[in-house]
Amino acid sequence: MKEKISIKEKGTSVSANSLIWFGAGVSIAEILTGTYLAPLGFGKGLAAIALGHVIGCALLFMAGLIGGYTRRSSMETVKMSFGQKGSLLFCGLNVLQLVGWTSIMIYDGGLAANGIFNAGLWVWCLVIGGLILVWLLIGIRNLGKINTAAMAALFVLTLILCRVIFAGSGEPSMEADSSLSFGAAVELSVAMPLSWLPLISDYTREAEKPLGATAASALVYGLVSCFMYVIGMGAAIYTGEYDISVIMVKAGLGAAGLLIIVLSTVTTTFLDAYSAGVSSVSITHRIKEKWAAVAVTIAGTAAAMVYPMDNITDFLYLIGSVFAPMIAIQIADYFIIRQDHEAETANIVNLVIWLAGFVMYRILMHVDTPVGSTLPDMAATVALCVVCRRVAAAGRAAASRV
């Protein structure tokens, strides 16, 4: 049996978890994704942001609760639904998506920082990558006052940025149009919380109060993420600018803007790199968490310096199609069916259901629903999981009577 984490040694407080997820929400990537919603106009865009985050953060809460109650990392909880070998597929895919996120975040942060102080994209990528390594080497449990100070500075600076964008905003610089449907906007709003589903248990597993810490994490992240989306959308609508560094320069937020970009990128990307290390351990215990995270950061920094990563929408949809049905099956197994398949080599039924959910998501991407693709896909996957288990149970019962 897997050795459980001692709460006395490892227990993290509700406030500590809240700070972690505050840092996850304050992100240049969230602001940039918010700019994509500008064609809806402010009112409909705000409704899409709110609805998408309610859906995404409800799922985030349930995923985190599984890890919090079982004291297992995200990829360790996957074994409960897919078995020891079956879970390796998702561990590998999760590490790949986290390397991708690390690269994208460093690239976006470097590009934005370079827009304020032109030292070269590669220089800023190295600076941001180096600071992430510092965060990793200090360790998530030892950041303490450093993380609190960073979060306080970010909060104040994002309020200033919000005021700059919205203060005295008169007529919109761009008119609403039909280039983006409401359902597609909801899906873009779900996408960011969804991208954290395979990570949240890496942090809630160590919570002293799993329910309170998970609820606070999902709520804080949801509110901050909505705020970031609104900043991005507002910037595009009222200033006509999609480049946040240009907005900061025009507003005279040179040094402060640079601090927002660098700090927010570090505090968010640190979580991606750290979780890549945790997921690597689920593949093989020969790997050390911290050094795997360091390797991912170095690889992500190198990729950000070499490859352009300006449009991440396809990447977001790919993450959704892989991890939405995976989490749906975990939710069905843990909360509804109450089955644990960790002792199995691979649970073929759940792997087939996941494949069906993956295909459904890709099909739903081309169907315009008012709630996007994630919610109907996960609902259908949960239903399919429950039906398959009940049919199997009925078959076993019939066979036992013969």
Coordinates of C-alpha atoms in Angstrom, one line a residue:
M1 CA 0.0 0.0 0.0
K2 CA 1.2 3.5 -0.8
E3 CA 2.6 5.2 2.2
K4 CA 0.4 8.1 3.3
I5 CA 1.7 11.6 3.9
S6 CA 1.9 12.6 7.5
I7 CA -0.3 15.7 8.0
K8 CA 1.8 16.7 11.0
E9 CA 4.9 16.9 8.8
K10 CA 3.2 18.0 5.6
G11 CA 0.0 19.8 6.4
T12 CA -0.4 23.1 4.5
S13 CA -2.9 25.7 5.7
V14 CA -6.0 27.0 3.8
S15 CA -4.3 30.4 3.4
A16 CA -1.1 28.8 2.0
N17 CA -3.1 26.9 -0.6
S18 CA -5.0 30.1 -1.4
L19 CA -1.8 32.0 -2.0
I20 CA -0.5 29.2 -4.3
W21 CA -3.7 29.4 -6.5
F22 CA -3.7 33.2 -6.4
G23 CA -0.3 33.0 -8.0
A24 CA -1.7 30.5 -10.6
G25 CA -4.5 32.9 -11.5
V26 CA -2.3 36.0 -12.0
S27 CA -0.9 35.1 -15.4
I28 CA -0.1 36.8 -18.7
A29 CA -1.6 33.7 -20.4
E30 CA -4.9 34.4 -18.7
I31 CA -4.9 38.0 -19.8
L32 CA -4.0 37.0 -23.4
T33 CA -6.8 34.5 -23.5
G34 CA -9.2 37.2 -22.2
T35 CA -8.3 39.3 -25.3
Y36 CA -9.8 36.5 -27.5
L37 CA -13.3 37.2 -26.0
A38 CA -13.3 40.9 -27.2
P39 CA -15.5 40.2 -30.3
L40 CA -18.5 39.4 -28.0
G41 CA -18.5 42.9 -26.4
F42 CA -18.1 43.5 -22.7
G43 CA -21.5 42.4 -21.4
K44 CA -21.7 39.0 -23.2
G45 CA -18.0 38.5 -22.8
L46 CA -18.3 38.9 -19.0
A47 CA -21.2 36.4 -18.9
A48 CA -19.1 33.9 -20.9
I49 CA -16.1 34.4 -18.5
A50 CA -18.3 33.9 -15.4
L51 CA -20.1 30.8 -16.8
G52 CA -16.9 29.2 -18.1
H53 CA -15.2 29.7 -14.7
V54 CA -18.1 28.3 -12.7
I55 CA -18.0 25.1 -14.8
G56 CA -14.2 24.9 -14.8
C57 CA -13.7 25.7 -11.1
A58 CA -16.5 23.2 -10.0
L59 CA -14.5 20.5 -11.8
L60 CA -11.3 21.8 -10.4
F61 CA -12.8 21.5 -6.9
M62 CA -13.9 17.9 -7.4
A63 CA -10.5 16.9 -8.8
G64 CA -8.7 18.6 -5.9
L65 CA -10.9 17.0 -3.4
I66 CA -10.0 13.5 -4.6
G67 CA -6.3 14.2 -4.0
G68 CA -7.0 15.9 -0.7
Y69 CA -9.0 13.1 0.8
T70 CA -6.8 10.3 -0.5
R71 CA -3.5 12.1 0.1
R72 CA -2.3 11.3 -3.4
S73 CA -0.8 13.4 -6.1
S74 CA -2.9 14.1 -9.3
M75 CA -1.3 11.3 -11.3
E76 CA -1.4 8.9 -8.4
T77 CA -5.2 9.4 -8.2
V78 CA -5.4 8.5 -11.9
K79 CA -4.3 4.9 -10.9
M80 CA -7.5 4.6 -9.0
S81 CA -9.5 4.7 -12.3
F82 CA -7.0 3.3 -14.9
G83 CA -4.7 0.9 -13.0
Q84 CA -1.0 0.9 -12.6
K85 CA 0.1 0.7 -16.2
G86 CA -3.1 2.3 -17.6
S87 CA -2.2 5.5 -15.7
L88 CA 1.2 5.8 -17.4
L89 CA -0.5 7.1 -20.6
F90 CA -1.9 10.1 -18.6
C91 CA 1.3 10.6 -16.6
G92 CA 3.3 10.9 -19.9
L93 CA 0.7 13.2 -21.5
N94 CA 0.6 15.3 -18.4
V95 CA 4.4 15.8 -18.3
L96 CA 4.3 16.7 -22.0
Q97 CA 1.6 19.3 -21.5
L98 CA 3.4 20.7 -18.5
V99 CA 6.6 21.1 -20.6
G100 CA 4.4 22.8 -23.2
W101 CA 2.9 25.1 -20.6
T102 CA 6.3 25.9 -19.1
S103 CA 7.6 26.9 -22.6
I104 CA 4.5 28.9 -23.4
M105 CA 4.5 30.8 -20.1
I106 CA 8.2 31.7 -20.3
Y107 CA 7.8 32.7 -24.0
D108 CA 4.7 34.9 -23.2
G109 CA 6.4 36.5 -20.2
G110 CA 9.7 37.1 -22.1
L111 CA 7.8 38.6 -25.1
A112 CA 5.8 40.9 -22.8
A113 CA 8.9 41.9 -20.8
N114 CA 10.8 42.6 -23.9
G115 CA 8.0 44.9 -25.1
I116 CA 8.7 47.1 -22.1
F117 CA 12.5 46.9 -21.9
N118 CA 14.0 45.7 -25.2
A119 CA 16.9 43.5 -24.0
G120 CA 16.1 40.7 -26.4
L121 CA 13.5 37.9 -26.0
W122 CA 16.2 35.3 -25.2
V123 CA 17.5 37.4 -22.3
W124 CA 14.1 37.7 -20.7
C125 CA 13.5 34.0 -21.2
L126 CA 16.7 33.3 -19.3
V127 CA 15.8 35.7 -16.5
I128 CA 12.4 34.2 -16.0
G129 CA 13.7 30.7 -16.3
G130 CA 16.4 31.5 -13.8
L131 CA 13.9 32.9 -11.3
I132 CA 11.6 29.8 -11.7
L133 CA 14.7 27.7 -10.8
V134 CA 15.2 29.8 -7.7
W135 CA 11.5 29.2 -6.7
L136 CA 11.9 25.5 -7.3
L137 CA 15.2 25.2 -5.3
I138 CA 13.7 27.1 -2.4
G139 CA 10.8 24.7 -2.4
I140 CA 7.1 25.1 -2.2
R141 CA 6.9 24.7 1.6
N142 CA 9.8 27.1 2.2
L143 CA 8.7 30.0 0.1
G144 CA 6.7 31.5 3.0
K145 CA 7.1 35.2 3.3
I146 CA 8.7 35.4 -0.2
N147 CA 5.5 34.1 -1.8
T148 CA 3.3 36.3 0.4
A149 CA 5.3 39.4 -0.6
A150 CA 5.2 38.5 -4.2
M151 CA 1.4 37.9 -4.1
A152 CA 0.8 41.2 -2.3
A153 CA 2.9 43.1 -4.9
L154 CA 1.1 41.4 -7.8
F155 CA -2.3 42.2 -6.3
V156 CA -1.6 45.9 -6.0
L157 CA 0.0 46.1 -9.4
T158 CA -2.9 44.3 -11.2
L159 CA -5.3 46.7 -9.5
I160 CA -3.3 49.6 -10.9
L161 CA -3.3 47.9 -14.4
C162 CA -7.1 47.5 -14.2
R163 CA -7.6 51.1 -13.3
V164 CA -5.4 52.2 -16.2
I165 CA -7.5 50.2 -18.6
F166 CA -10.9 51.1 -17.4
A167 CA -10.6 54.6 -15.8
G168 CA -12.3 57.1 -18.1
S169 CA -13.0 54.5 -20.8
G170 CA -15.5 56.0 -23.1
E171 CA -16.6 54.4 -26.3
P172 CA -15.1 51.0 -27.1
S173 CA -12.3 51.1 -29.6
M174 CA -13.7 47.9 -31.2
E175 CA -17.3 46.9 -32.0
A176 CA -18.8 43.5 -31.1
D177 CA -19.1 41.2 -34.0
S178 CA -20.1 37.6 -34.8
S179 CA -16.6 36.2 -35.3
L180 CA -16.8 34.3 -31.9
S181 CA -19.9 32.5 -30.7
F182 CA -20.9 32.6 -27.0
G183 CA -20.4 28.9 -26.7
A184 CA -16.8 29.1 -28.0
A185 CA -16.1 32.0 -25.6
V186 CA -17.4 29.8 -22.7
E187 CA -15.1 27.0 -23.8
L188 CA -12.1 29.4 -23.8
S189 CA -13.1 30.5 -20.3
V190 CA -13.3 26.8 -19.2
A191 CA -10.0 26.1 -20.8
M192 CA -7.7 27.7 -18.2
P193 CA -9.3 26.1 -15.1
L194 CA -9.4 22.8 -17.1
S195 CA -5.7 23.0 -17.7
W196 CA -5.1 22.9 -13.9
L197 CA -7.2 19.7 -13.4
P198 CA -4.3 17.3 -13.7
L199 CA -2.2 19.4 -11.2
I200 CA -4.4 20.5 -8.3
S201 CA -4.1 17.3 -6.2
D202 CA -0.3 17.8 -6.2
Y203 CA -1.0 20.6 -3.7
T204 CA -4.3 19.6 -2.0
R205 CA -2.8 16.2 -1.1
E206 CA -0.7 18.0 1.6
A207 CA -3.6 20.2 3.0
E208 CA -4.3 20.0 6.7
K209 CA -8.0 20.6 5.9
P210 CA -8.6 19.0 2.5
L211 CA -12.2 20.3 2.0
G212 CA -11.4 23.9 3.1
A213 CA -8.1 24.1 1.3
T214 CA -9.6 22.7 -1.9
A215 CA -12.6 25.0 -1.8
A216 CA -10.4 28.0 -1.1
S217 CA -8.0 27.0 -3.9
A218 CA -10.8 26.7 -6.5
L219 CA -12.6 29.9 -5.4
V220 CA -9.5 32.1 -5.2
Y221 CA -8.2 30.8 -8.5
G222 CA -11.6 31.3 -10.1
L223 CA -12.0 34.9 -8.9
V224 CA -8.4 35.9 -9.8
S225 CA -8.6 34.2 -13.2
C226 CA -11.9 35.9 -14.0
F227 CA -10.2 39.2 -13.1
M228 CA -7.3 38.5 -15.5
Y229 CA -9.7 37.6 -18.3
V230 CA -11.6 40.8 -17.8
I231 CA -8.3 42.8 -17.9
G232 CA -7.4 41.2 -21.2
M233 CA -10.9 41.6 -22.7
G234 CA -11.2 45.2 -21.5
A235 CA -7.8 46.1 -22.9
A236 CA -8.8 44.8 -26.3
I237 CA -12.3 46.4 -26.3
Y238 CA -11.4 49.8 -24.8
T239 CA -7.8 50.4 -26.0
G240 CA -7.8 48.4 -29.2
E241 CA -4.6 46.8 -28.0
Y242 CA -4.0 43.0 -27.7
D243 CA -0.4 43.4 -26.6
I244 CA -0.4 43.9 -22.8
S245 CA 3.1 45.3 -22.8
V246 CA 2.1 48.1 -25.2
I247 CA -0.8 49.0 -22.8
M248 CA 1.6 49.2 -19.9
V249 CA 4.1 51.3 -21.8
K250 CA 1.3 53.7 -22.9
A251 CA 0.0 54.0 -19.4
G252 CA 3.5 54.8 -18.0
L253 CA 3.7 51.5 -16.1
G254 CA 7.3 50.8 -17.2
A255 CA 9.0 49.4 -14.1
A256 CA 5.7 48.3 -12.4
G257 CA 4.5 46.7 -15.6
L258 CA 7.8 44.8 -15.9
L259 CA 7.4 43.6 -12.3
I260 CA 3.9 42.4 -13.0
I261 CA 5.0 40.4 -16.0
V262 CA 8.1 38.8 -14.5
L263 CA 6.5 38.0 -11.1
S264 CA 3.2 36.6 -12.5
T265 CA 5.1 34.4 -15.0
V266 CA 7.4 33.0 -12.3
T267 CA 4.6 32.3 -9.7
T268 CA 2.4 30.6 -12.3
T269 CA 5.1 28.6 -14.3
F270 CA 6.7 27.4 -11.0
L271 CA 3.5 25.4 -10.5
D272 CA 3.7 23.8 -13.9
A273 CA 7.4 22.8 -13.5
Y274 CA 6.8 21.5 -9.9
S275 CA 3.9 19.4 -11.0
A276 CA 5.9 18.0 -14.0
G277 CA 8.3 16.7 -11.4
V278 CA 5.6 15.2 -9.3
S279 CA 4.1 13.5 -12.4
S280 CA 7.5 12.2 -13.4
V281 CA 7.7 10.3 -10.1
S282 CA 4.4 8.6 -10.9
I283 CA 6.1 7.2 -14.0
T284 CA 9.1 5.9 -12.1
H285 CA 10.3 6.4 -8.5
R286 CA 13.9 6.6 -9.7
I287 CA 13.2 10.2 -10.7
K288 CA 13.6 12.8 -8.1
E289 CA 10.7 15.4 -8.0
K290 CA 12.9 18.5 -7.7
W291 CA 15.4 17.6 -10.3
A292 CA 12.8 16.6 -12.8
A293 CA 11.1 20.0 -12.3
V294 CA 14.5 21.7 -12.8
A295 CA 15.0 19.7 -16.0
V296 CA 11.5 20.7 -17.3
T297 CA 12.3 24.4 -16.5
I298 CA 15.6 24.2 -18.4
A299 CA 13.9 22.5 -21.4
G300 CA 11.0 25.0 -21.3
T301 CA 13.4 27.9 -21.3
A302 CA 15.3 26.6 -24.2
A303 CA 12.1 26.0 -26.2
A304 CA 10.8 29.5 -25.4
M305 CA 14.1 31.0 -26.8
V306 CA 13.9 29.0 -30.0
Y307 CA 10.2 28.4 -31.0
P308 CA 7.4 31.1 -31.6
M309 CA 4.3 30.3 -29.4
D310 CA 1.9 33.2 -30.2
N311 CA -1.4 31.3 -30.5
I312 CA -2.3 28.8 -27.8
T313 CA -5.9 28.1 -28.6
D314 CA -5.2 24.7 -30.3
F315 CA -3.1 23.7 -27.4
L316 CA -5.9 24.6 -25.0
Y317 CA -8.4 22.5 -26.9
L318 CA -6.0 19.6 -27.1
I319 CA -5.6 19.7 -23.3
G320 CA -9.4 19.8 -22.9
S321 CA -9.9 16.8 -25.2
V322 CA -7.4 14.7 -23.3
F323 CA -8.0 15.6 -19.7
A324 CA -11.7 16.4 -19.5
P325 CA -12.8 12.8 -20.1
M326 CA -10.0 11.5 -17.8
I327 CA -11.3 13.6 -14.9
A328 CA -14.9 12.8 -15.7
I329 CA -14.1 9.1 -15.3
Q330 CA -12.3 9.8 -12.0
I331 CA -15.2 11.8 -10.7
A332 CA -17.6 9.0 -11.6
D333 CA -15.4 6.3 -10.0
Y334 CA -14.7 8.2 -6.8
F335 CA -18.0 10.1 -6.1
I336 CA -20.7 8.0 -7.8
I337 CA -19.6 4.4 -8.4
R338 CA -17.1 4.3 -5.6
Q339 CA -14.7 1.9 -7.2
D340 CA -10.9 1.7 -7.0
H341 CA -8.9 0.0 -9.7
E342 CA -5.4 0.8 -8.4
A343 CA -4.6 -2.9 -7.9
E344 CA -5.2 -3.7 -11.5
T345 CA -2.6 -3.5 -14.2
A346 CA -4.9 -1.6 -16.5
N347 CA -8.6 -1.0 -16.5
I348 CA -9.6 -1.6 -20.2
V349 CA -13.2 -0.5 -19.7
N350 CA -12.2 3.0 -18.4
L351 CA -9.5 3.4 -21.1
V352 CA -12.1 2.7 -23.8
I353 CA -14.6 5.1 -22.2
W354 CA -11.8 7.7 -22.1
L355 CA -11.2 7.2 -25.8
A356 CA -14.9 7.7 -26.5
G357 CA -14.8 10.9 -24.4
F358 CA -11.8 12.1 -26.3
V359 CA -13.6 11.6 -29.7
M360 CA -16.8 13.2 -28.4
Y361 CA -14.9 16.3 -27.3
R362 CA -13.2 16.6 -30.7
I363 CA -16.7 16.3 -32.4
L364 CA -18.3 18.8 -29.9
M365 CA -15.6 21.3 -30.9
H366 CA -17.5 21.7 -34.2
V367 CA -20.9 22.0 -32.5
D368 CA -22.0 25.4 -31.1
T369 CA -23.5 24.7 -27.7
P370 CA -24.3 27.6 -25.2
V371 CA -22.0 25.9 -22.6
G372 CA -19.1 25.0 -24.8
S373 CA -17.6 21.5 -25.3
T374 CA -16.3 20.5 -21.8
L375 CA -19.5 20.3 -19.9
P376 CA -21.5 18.1 -22.3
D377 CA -18.5 15.9 -23.0
M378 CA -17.9 15.3 -19.3
A379 CA -21.6 14.7 -18.6
A380 CA -21.7 12.2 -21.4
T381 CA -18.5 10.5 -20.2
V382 CA -19.8 10.2 -16.6
A383 CA -23.1 8.8 -17.8
L384 CA -21.3 6.3 -20.0
C385 CA -19.1 5.2 -17.1
V386 CA -22.0 4.7 -14.8
V387 CA -24.0 2.8 -17.4
C388 CA -21.1 0.5 -18.3
R389 CA -20.5 -0.3 -14.6
R390 CA -24.1 -1.1 -14.0
V391 CA -24.4 -3.3 -17.0
A392 CA -21.2 -5.2 -15.9
A393 CA -22.6 -5.5 -12.4
A394 CA -26.0 -6.9 -13.7
G395 CA -24.0 -9.3 -15.9
R396 CA -22.1 -10.6 -13.0
A397 CA -25.2 -11.0 -10.9
A398 CA -27.0 -12.9 -13.7
A399 CA -24.0 -15.2 -14.1
S400 CA -23.8 -15.9 -10.4
R401 CA -27.5 -17.1 -10.4
V402 CA -26.9 -19.6 -13.2

